[in-house]
mmCIF file of C-alpha atoms in Angstrom:
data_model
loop_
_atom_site.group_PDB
_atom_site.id
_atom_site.type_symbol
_atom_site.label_atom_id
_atom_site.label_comp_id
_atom_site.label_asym_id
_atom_site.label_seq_id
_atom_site.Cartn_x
_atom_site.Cartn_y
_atom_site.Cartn_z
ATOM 1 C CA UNK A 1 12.280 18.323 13.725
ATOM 2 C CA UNK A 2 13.547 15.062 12.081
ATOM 3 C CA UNK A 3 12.168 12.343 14.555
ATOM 4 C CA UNK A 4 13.341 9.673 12.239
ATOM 5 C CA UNK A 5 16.956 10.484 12.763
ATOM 6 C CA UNK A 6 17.114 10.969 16.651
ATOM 7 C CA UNK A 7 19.019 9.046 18.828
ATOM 8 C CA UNK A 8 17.810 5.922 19.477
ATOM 9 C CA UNK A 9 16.406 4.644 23.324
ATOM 10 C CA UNK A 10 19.133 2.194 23.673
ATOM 11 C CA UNK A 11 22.872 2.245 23.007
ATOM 12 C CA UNK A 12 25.995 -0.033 22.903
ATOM 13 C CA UNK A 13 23.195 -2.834 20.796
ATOM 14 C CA UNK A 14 26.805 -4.941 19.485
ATOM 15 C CA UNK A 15 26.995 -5.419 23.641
ATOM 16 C CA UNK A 16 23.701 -7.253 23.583
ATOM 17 C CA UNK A 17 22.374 -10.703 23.562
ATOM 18 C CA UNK A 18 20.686 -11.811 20.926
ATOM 19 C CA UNK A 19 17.624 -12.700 23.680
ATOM 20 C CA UNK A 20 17.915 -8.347 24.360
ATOM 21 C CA UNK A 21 18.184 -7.597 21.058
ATOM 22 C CA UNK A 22 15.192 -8.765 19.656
ATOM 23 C CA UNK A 23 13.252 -8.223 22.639
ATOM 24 C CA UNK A 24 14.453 -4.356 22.627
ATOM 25 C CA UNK A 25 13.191 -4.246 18.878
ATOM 26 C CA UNK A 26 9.888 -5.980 19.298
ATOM 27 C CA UNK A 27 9.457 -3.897 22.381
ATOM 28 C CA UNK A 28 9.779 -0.283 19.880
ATOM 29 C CA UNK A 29 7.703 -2.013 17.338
ATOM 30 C CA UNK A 30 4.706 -2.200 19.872
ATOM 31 C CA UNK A 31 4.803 1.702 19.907
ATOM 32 C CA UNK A 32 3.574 1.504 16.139
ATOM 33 C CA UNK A 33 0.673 0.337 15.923
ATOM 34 C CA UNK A 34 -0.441 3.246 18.162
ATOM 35 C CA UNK A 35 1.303 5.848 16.110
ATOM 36 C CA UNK A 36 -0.928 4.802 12.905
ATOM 37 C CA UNK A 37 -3.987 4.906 15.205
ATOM 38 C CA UNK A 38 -3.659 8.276 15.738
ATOM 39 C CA UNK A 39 -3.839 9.260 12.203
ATOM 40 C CA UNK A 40 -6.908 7.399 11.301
ATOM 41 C CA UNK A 41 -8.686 10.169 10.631
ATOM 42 C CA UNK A 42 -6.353 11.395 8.070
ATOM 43 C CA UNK A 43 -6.317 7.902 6.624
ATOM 44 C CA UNK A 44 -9.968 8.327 6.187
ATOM 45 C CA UNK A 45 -10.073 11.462 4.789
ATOM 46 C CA UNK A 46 -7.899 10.448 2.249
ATOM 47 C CA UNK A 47 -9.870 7.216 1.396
ATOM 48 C CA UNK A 48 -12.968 9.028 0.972
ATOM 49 C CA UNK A 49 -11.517 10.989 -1.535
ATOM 50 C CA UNK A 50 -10.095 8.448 -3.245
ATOM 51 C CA UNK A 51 -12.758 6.276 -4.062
ATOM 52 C CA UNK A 52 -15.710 8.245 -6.057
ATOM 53 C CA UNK A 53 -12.253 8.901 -8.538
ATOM 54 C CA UNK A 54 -11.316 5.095 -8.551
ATOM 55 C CA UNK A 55 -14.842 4.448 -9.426
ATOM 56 C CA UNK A 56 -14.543 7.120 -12.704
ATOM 57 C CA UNK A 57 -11.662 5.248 -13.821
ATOM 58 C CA UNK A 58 -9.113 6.950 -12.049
ATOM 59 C CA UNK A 59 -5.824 5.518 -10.460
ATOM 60 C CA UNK A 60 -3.755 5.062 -7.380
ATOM 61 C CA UNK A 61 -0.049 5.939 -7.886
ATOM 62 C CA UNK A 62 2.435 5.891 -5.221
ATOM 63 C CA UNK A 63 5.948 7.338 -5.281
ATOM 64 C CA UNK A 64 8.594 6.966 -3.190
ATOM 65 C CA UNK A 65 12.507 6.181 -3.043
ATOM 66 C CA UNK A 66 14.488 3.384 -1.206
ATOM 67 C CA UNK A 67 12.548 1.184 1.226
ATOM 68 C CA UNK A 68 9.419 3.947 0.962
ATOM 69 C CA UNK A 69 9.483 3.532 -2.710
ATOM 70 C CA UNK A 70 9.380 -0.652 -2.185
ATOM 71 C CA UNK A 71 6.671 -0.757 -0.041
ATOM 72 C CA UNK A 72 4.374 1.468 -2.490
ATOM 73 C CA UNK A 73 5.980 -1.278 -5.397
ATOM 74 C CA UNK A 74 4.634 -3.893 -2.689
ATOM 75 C CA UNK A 75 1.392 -2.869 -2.277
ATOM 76 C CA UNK A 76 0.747 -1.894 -5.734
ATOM 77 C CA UNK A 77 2.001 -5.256 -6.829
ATOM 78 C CA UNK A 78 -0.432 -7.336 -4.206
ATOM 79 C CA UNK A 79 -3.800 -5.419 -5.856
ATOM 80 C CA UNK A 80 -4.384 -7.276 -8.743
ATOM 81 C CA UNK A 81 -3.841 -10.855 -7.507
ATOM 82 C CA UNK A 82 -5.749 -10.429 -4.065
ATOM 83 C CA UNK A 83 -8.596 -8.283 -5.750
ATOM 84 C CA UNK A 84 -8.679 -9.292 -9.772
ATOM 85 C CA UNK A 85 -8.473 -5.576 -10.713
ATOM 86 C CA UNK A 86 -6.180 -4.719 -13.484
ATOM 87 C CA UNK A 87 -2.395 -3.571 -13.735
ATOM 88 C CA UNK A 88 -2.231 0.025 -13.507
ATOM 89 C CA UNK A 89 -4.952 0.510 -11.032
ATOM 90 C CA UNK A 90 -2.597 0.956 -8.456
ATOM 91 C CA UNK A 91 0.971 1.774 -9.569
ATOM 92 C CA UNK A 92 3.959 2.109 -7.472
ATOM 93 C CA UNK A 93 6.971 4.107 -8.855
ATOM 94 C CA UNK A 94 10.343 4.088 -7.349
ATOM 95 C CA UNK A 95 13.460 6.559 -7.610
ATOM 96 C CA UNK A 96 15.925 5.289 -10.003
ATOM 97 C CA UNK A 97 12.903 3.179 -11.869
ATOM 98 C CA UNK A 98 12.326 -1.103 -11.127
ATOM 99 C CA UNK A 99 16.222 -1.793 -10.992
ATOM 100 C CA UNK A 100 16.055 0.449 -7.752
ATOM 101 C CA UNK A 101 13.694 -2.486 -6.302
ATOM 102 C CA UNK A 102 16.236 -4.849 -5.812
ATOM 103 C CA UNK A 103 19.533 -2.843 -5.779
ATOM 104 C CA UNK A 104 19.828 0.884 -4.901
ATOM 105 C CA UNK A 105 20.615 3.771 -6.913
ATOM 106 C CA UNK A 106 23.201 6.383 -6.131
ATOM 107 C CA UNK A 107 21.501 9.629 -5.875
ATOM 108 C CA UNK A 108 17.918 9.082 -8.008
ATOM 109 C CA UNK A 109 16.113 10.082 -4.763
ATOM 110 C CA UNK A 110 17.623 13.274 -5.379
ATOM 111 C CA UNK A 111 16.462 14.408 -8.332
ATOM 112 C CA UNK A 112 13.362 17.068 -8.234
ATOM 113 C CA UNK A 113 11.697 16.499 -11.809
ATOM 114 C CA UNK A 114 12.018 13.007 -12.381
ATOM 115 C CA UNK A 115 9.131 11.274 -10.477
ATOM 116 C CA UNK A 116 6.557 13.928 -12.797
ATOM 117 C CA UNK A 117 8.538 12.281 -15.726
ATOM 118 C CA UNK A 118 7.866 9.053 -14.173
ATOM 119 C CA UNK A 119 3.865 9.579 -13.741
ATOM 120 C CA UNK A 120 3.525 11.484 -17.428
ATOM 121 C CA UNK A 121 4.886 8.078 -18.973
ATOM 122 C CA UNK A 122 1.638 6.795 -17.617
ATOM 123 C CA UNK A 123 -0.618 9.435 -18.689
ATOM 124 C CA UNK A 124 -1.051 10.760 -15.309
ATOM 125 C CA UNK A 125 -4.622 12.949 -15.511
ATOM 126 C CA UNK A 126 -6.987 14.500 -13.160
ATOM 127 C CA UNK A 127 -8.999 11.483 -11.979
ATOM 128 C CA UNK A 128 -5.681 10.521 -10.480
ATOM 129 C CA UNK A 129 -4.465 10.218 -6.929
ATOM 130 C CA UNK A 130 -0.720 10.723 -6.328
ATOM 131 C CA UNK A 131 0.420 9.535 -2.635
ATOM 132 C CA UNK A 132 4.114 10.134 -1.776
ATOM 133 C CA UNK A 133 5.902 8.313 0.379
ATOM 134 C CA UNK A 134 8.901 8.990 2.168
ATOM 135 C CA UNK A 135 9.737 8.562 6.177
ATOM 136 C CA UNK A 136 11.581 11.821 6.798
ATOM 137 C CA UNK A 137 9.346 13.942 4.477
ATOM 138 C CA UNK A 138 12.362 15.390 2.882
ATOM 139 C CA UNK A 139 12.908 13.274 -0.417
ATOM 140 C CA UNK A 140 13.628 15.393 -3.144
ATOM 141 C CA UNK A 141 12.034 13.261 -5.427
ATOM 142 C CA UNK A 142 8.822 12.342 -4.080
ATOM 143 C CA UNK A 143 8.246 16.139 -3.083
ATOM 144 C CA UNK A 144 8.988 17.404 -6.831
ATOM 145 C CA UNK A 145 6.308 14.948 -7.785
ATOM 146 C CA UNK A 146 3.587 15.679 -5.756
ATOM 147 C CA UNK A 147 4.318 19.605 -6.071
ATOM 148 C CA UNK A 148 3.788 18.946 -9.720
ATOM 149 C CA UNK A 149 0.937 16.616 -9.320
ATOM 150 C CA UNK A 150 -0.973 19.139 -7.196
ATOM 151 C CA UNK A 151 -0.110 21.910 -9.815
ATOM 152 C CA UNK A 152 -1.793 19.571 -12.473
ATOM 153 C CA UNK A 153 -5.202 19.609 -10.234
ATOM 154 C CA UNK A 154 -4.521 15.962 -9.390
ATOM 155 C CA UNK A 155 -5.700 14.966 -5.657
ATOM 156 C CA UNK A 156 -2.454 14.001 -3.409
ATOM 157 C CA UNK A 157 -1.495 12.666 -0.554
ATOM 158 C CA UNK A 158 1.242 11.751 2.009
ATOM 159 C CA UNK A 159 2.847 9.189 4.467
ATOM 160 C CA UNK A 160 5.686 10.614 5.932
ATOM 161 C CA UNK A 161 7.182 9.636 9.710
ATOM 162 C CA UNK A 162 8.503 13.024 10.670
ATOM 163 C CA UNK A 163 5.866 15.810 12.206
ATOM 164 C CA UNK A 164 5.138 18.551 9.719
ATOM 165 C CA UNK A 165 8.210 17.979 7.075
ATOM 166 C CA UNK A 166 8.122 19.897 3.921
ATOM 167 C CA UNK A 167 6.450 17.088 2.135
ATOM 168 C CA UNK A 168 3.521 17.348 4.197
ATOM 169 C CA UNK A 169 3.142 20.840 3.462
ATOM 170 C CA UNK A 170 3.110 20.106 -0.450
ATOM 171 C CA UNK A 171 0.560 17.196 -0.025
ATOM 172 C CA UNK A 172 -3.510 17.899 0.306
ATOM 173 C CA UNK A 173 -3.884 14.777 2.503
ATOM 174 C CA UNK A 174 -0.994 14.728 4.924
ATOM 175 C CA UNK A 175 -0.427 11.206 6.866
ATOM 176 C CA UNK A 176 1.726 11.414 9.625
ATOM 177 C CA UNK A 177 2.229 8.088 11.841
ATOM 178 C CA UNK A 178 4.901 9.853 14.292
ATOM 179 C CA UNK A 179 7.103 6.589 15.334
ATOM 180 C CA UNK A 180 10.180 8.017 17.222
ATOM 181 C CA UNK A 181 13.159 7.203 17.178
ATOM 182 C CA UNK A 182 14.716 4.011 15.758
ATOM 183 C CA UNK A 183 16.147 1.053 17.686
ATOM 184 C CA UNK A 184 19.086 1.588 15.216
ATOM 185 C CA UNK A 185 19.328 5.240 14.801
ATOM 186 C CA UNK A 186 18.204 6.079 11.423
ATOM 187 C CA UNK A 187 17.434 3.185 10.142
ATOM 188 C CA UNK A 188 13.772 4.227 8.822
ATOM 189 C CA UNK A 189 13.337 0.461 7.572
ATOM 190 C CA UNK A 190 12.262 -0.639 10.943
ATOM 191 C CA UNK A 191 9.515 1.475 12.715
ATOM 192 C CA UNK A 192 9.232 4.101 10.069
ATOM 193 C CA UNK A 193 8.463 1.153 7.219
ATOM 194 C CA UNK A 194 6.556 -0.504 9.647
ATOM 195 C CA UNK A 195 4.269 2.299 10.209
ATOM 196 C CA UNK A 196 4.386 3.209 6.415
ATOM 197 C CA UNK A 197 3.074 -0.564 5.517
ATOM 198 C CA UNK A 198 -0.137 -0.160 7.811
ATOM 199 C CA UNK A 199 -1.265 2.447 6.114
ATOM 200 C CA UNK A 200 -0.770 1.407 2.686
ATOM 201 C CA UNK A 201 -2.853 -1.941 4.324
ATOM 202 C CA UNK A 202 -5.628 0.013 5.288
ATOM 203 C CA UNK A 203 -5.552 2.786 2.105
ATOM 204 C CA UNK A 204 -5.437 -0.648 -0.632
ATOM 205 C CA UNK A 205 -8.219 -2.639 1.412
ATOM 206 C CA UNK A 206 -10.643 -0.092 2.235
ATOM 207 C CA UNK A 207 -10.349 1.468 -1.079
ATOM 208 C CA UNK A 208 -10.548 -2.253 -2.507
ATOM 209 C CA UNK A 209 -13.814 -2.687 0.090
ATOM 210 C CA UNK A 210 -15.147 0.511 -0.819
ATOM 211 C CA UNK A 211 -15.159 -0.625 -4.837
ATOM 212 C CA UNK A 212 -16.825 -3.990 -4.393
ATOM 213 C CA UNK A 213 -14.249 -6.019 -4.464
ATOM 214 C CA UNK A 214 -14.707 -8.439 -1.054
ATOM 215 C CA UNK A 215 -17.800 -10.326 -0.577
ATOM 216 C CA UNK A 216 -18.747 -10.897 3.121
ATOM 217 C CA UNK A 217 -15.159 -10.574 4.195
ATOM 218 C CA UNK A 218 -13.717 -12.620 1.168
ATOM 219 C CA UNK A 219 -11.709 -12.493 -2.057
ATOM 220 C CA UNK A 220 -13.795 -13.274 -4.166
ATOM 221 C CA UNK A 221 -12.574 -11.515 -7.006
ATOM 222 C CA UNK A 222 -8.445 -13.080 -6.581
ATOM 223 C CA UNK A 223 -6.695 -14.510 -9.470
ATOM 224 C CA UNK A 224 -7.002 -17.942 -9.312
ATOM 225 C CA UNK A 225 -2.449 -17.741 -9.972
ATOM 226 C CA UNK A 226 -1.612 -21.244 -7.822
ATOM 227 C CA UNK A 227 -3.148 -24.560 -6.260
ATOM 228 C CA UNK A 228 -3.361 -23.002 -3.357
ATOM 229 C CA UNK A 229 -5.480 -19.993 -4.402
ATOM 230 C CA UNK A 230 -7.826 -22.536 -6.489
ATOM 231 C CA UNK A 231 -8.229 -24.859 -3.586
ATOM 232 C CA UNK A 232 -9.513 -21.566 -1.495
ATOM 233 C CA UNK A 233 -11.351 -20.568 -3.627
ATOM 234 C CA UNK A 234 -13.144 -23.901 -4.459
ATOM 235 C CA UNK A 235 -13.259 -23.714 -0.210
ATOM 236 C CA UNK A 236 -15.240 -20.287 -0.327
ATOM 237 C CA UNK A 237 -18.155 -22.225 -2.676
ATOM 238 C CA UNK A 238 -18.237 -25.097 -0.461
ATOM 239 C CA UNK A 239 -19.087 -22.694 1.946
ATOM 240 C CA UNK A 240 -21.625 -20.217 0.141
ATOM 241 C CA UNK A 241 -23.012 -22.795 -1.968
ATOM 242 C CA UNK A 242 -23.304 -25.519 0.443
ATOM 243 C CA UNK A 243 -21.967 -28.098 -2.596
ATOM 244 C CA UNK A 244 -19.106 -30.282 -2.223
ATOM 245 C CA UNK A 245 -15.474 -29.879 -3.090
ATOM 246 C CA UNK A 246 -15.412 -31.537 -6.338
ATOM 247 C CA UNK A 247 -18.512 -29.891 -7.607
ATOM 248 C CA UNK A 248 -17.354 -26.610 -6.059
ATOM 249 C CA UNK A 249 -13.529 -26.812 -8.041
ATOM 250 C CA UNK A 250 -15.409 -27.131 -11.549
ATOM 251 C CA UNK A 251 -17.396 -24.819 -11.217
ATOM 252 C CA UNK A 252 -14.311 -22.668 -10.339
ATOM 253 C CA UNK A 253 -12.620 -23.560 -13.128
ATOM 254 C CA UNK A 254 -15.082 -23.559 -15.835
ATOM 255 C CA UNK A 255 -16.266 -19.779 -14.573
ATOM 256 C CA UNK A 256 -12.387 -18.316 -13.522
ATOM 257 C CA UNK A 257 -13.728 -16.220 -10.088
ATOM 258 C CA UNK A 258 -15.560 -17.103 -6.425
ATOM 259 C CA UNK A 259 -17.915 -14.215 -7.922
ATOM 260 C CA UNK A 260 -18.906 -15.333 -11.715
ATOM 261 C CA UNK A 261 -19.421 -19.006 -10.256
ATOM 262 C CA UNK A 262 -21.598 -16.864 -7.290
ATOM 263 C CA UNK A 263 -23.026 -14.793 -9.930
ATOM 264 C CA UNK A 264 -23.828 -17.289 -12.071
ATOM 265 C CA UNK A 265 -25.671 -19.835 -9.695
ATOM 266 C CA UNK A 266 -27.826 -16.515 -9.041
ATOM 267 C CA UNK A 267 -29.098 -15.785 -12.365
ATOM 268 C CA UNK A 268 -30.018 -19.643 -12.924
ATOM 269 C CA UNK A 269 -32.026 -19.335 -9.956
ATOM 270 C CA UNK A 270 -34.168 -16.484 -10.940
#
């Protein structure tokens, strides 16, 4: 059953208000948030799988095509500036390669062998974790990778918006936040991505958690990229350190982290 392409709840939308419009949308998007619930179990499962591999140097890749493929680019992208790891801990790979990020291209969703092809240019191995992505479960070329990936002995996983699709049935870990139908019909960008984006969110932090990287419940590991980031993070010593803001910004900048200057202040006191 493709959920993701039934009819949507409400029809003749070009009649509407703008007012109805958005209040019909925001009024389908409160049924996601539930829908991801549901499947926290499966989220965990996956997680708890994922980790003891991060921590032997294995990797996060996700795969996915059109706006699936983005939000796995997204997330992947956001790791090592909110939690200093390093690029290519978390990898997102897109049908039709990074022009397909801004720009779509015709028919690379549909090819079976080329997301494997994708993952070998990384030297995909078996501390891996390969997690497709793809709202109707049907993608050709998110389900030709993870068939492959699993054939390699490489853990996999799932997020896919349509109940039991054929990509679920190649994936170990199956995640299935079961949306409905869309407020335009089809159009898996709305509830579908929505959905999809939560549990990346939870899958990147908890993993992120999981490996040390958050202090208390901050960043204390984020690259110091922007003004903004340094003056938070000179913030976060002000707080833990009880010092004041001047103080707190060298020793931010003459140690690069929240945690070496944290780290540091430690060892000089023992």
């Amino acid at each position: 059953m493709n959920v993701t392409e039934s009819e949507s709840n409400h029809n003749d939308l070009e009649k509407m208000s703008v007012k109805d419009l958005l209040a019909n949308i925001n009024q389908e998007d409160q049924s996601v948030a539930d829908s991801v619930e549901r499947v926290i179990p499966q989220i965990e499962g996956l997680v708890l799988e994922i980790v003891p591999r991060m921590q032997k140097g294995g990797r996060i890749f996700y795969i996915g095509a059109g706006t699936s493929g983005r939000l796995g680019v997204v997330d992947a992208s956001e790791c090592p500036p909110t939690y200093g790891v390093e690029h290519g801990m978390v990898v997102g790979l897109i049908a039709g390669g990074d022009s397909a990020i801004r720009k779509a291209v015709e028919f690379a969703e549909d090819d079976t062998e080329q997301a494997w092809k994708d993952l070998q240019e990384h030297m995909i191995n078996h501390k891996d974790i390969v997690i497709g992505i793809a709202a109707s479960g049907r993608t050709p070329y998110v389900i030709g990778g993870i068939k492959k990936a699993k054939e390699h002995g490489i853990l996999t996983g799932c997020i896919s918006c349509n109940p039991d699709s054929p990509l679920a049935w190649e994936a170990e870990f199956p995640i299935e936040p079961i949306v409905g139908p869309e407020f335009v019909t089809g159009s898996t960008r709305m509830k579908a991505g929505t959905a999809q984006k939560l549990v990346l969110n939870m899958i990147s932090t908890s993993v992120m958690i999981q490996l040390g990287r958050v202090k208390g419940n901050r960043m204390v590991d984020m690259q110091l990229s922007n003004n903004k980031l340094v003056d938070r993070g000179a913030k976060m010593i002000m707080e833990m350190l009880q010092v004041n803001y001047k103080v707190a910004e060298q020793l931010l900048k003459e140690h690069g982290s929240v945690r070496k200057v944290i780290d540091f202040i430690k060892s000089d006191q023992q």
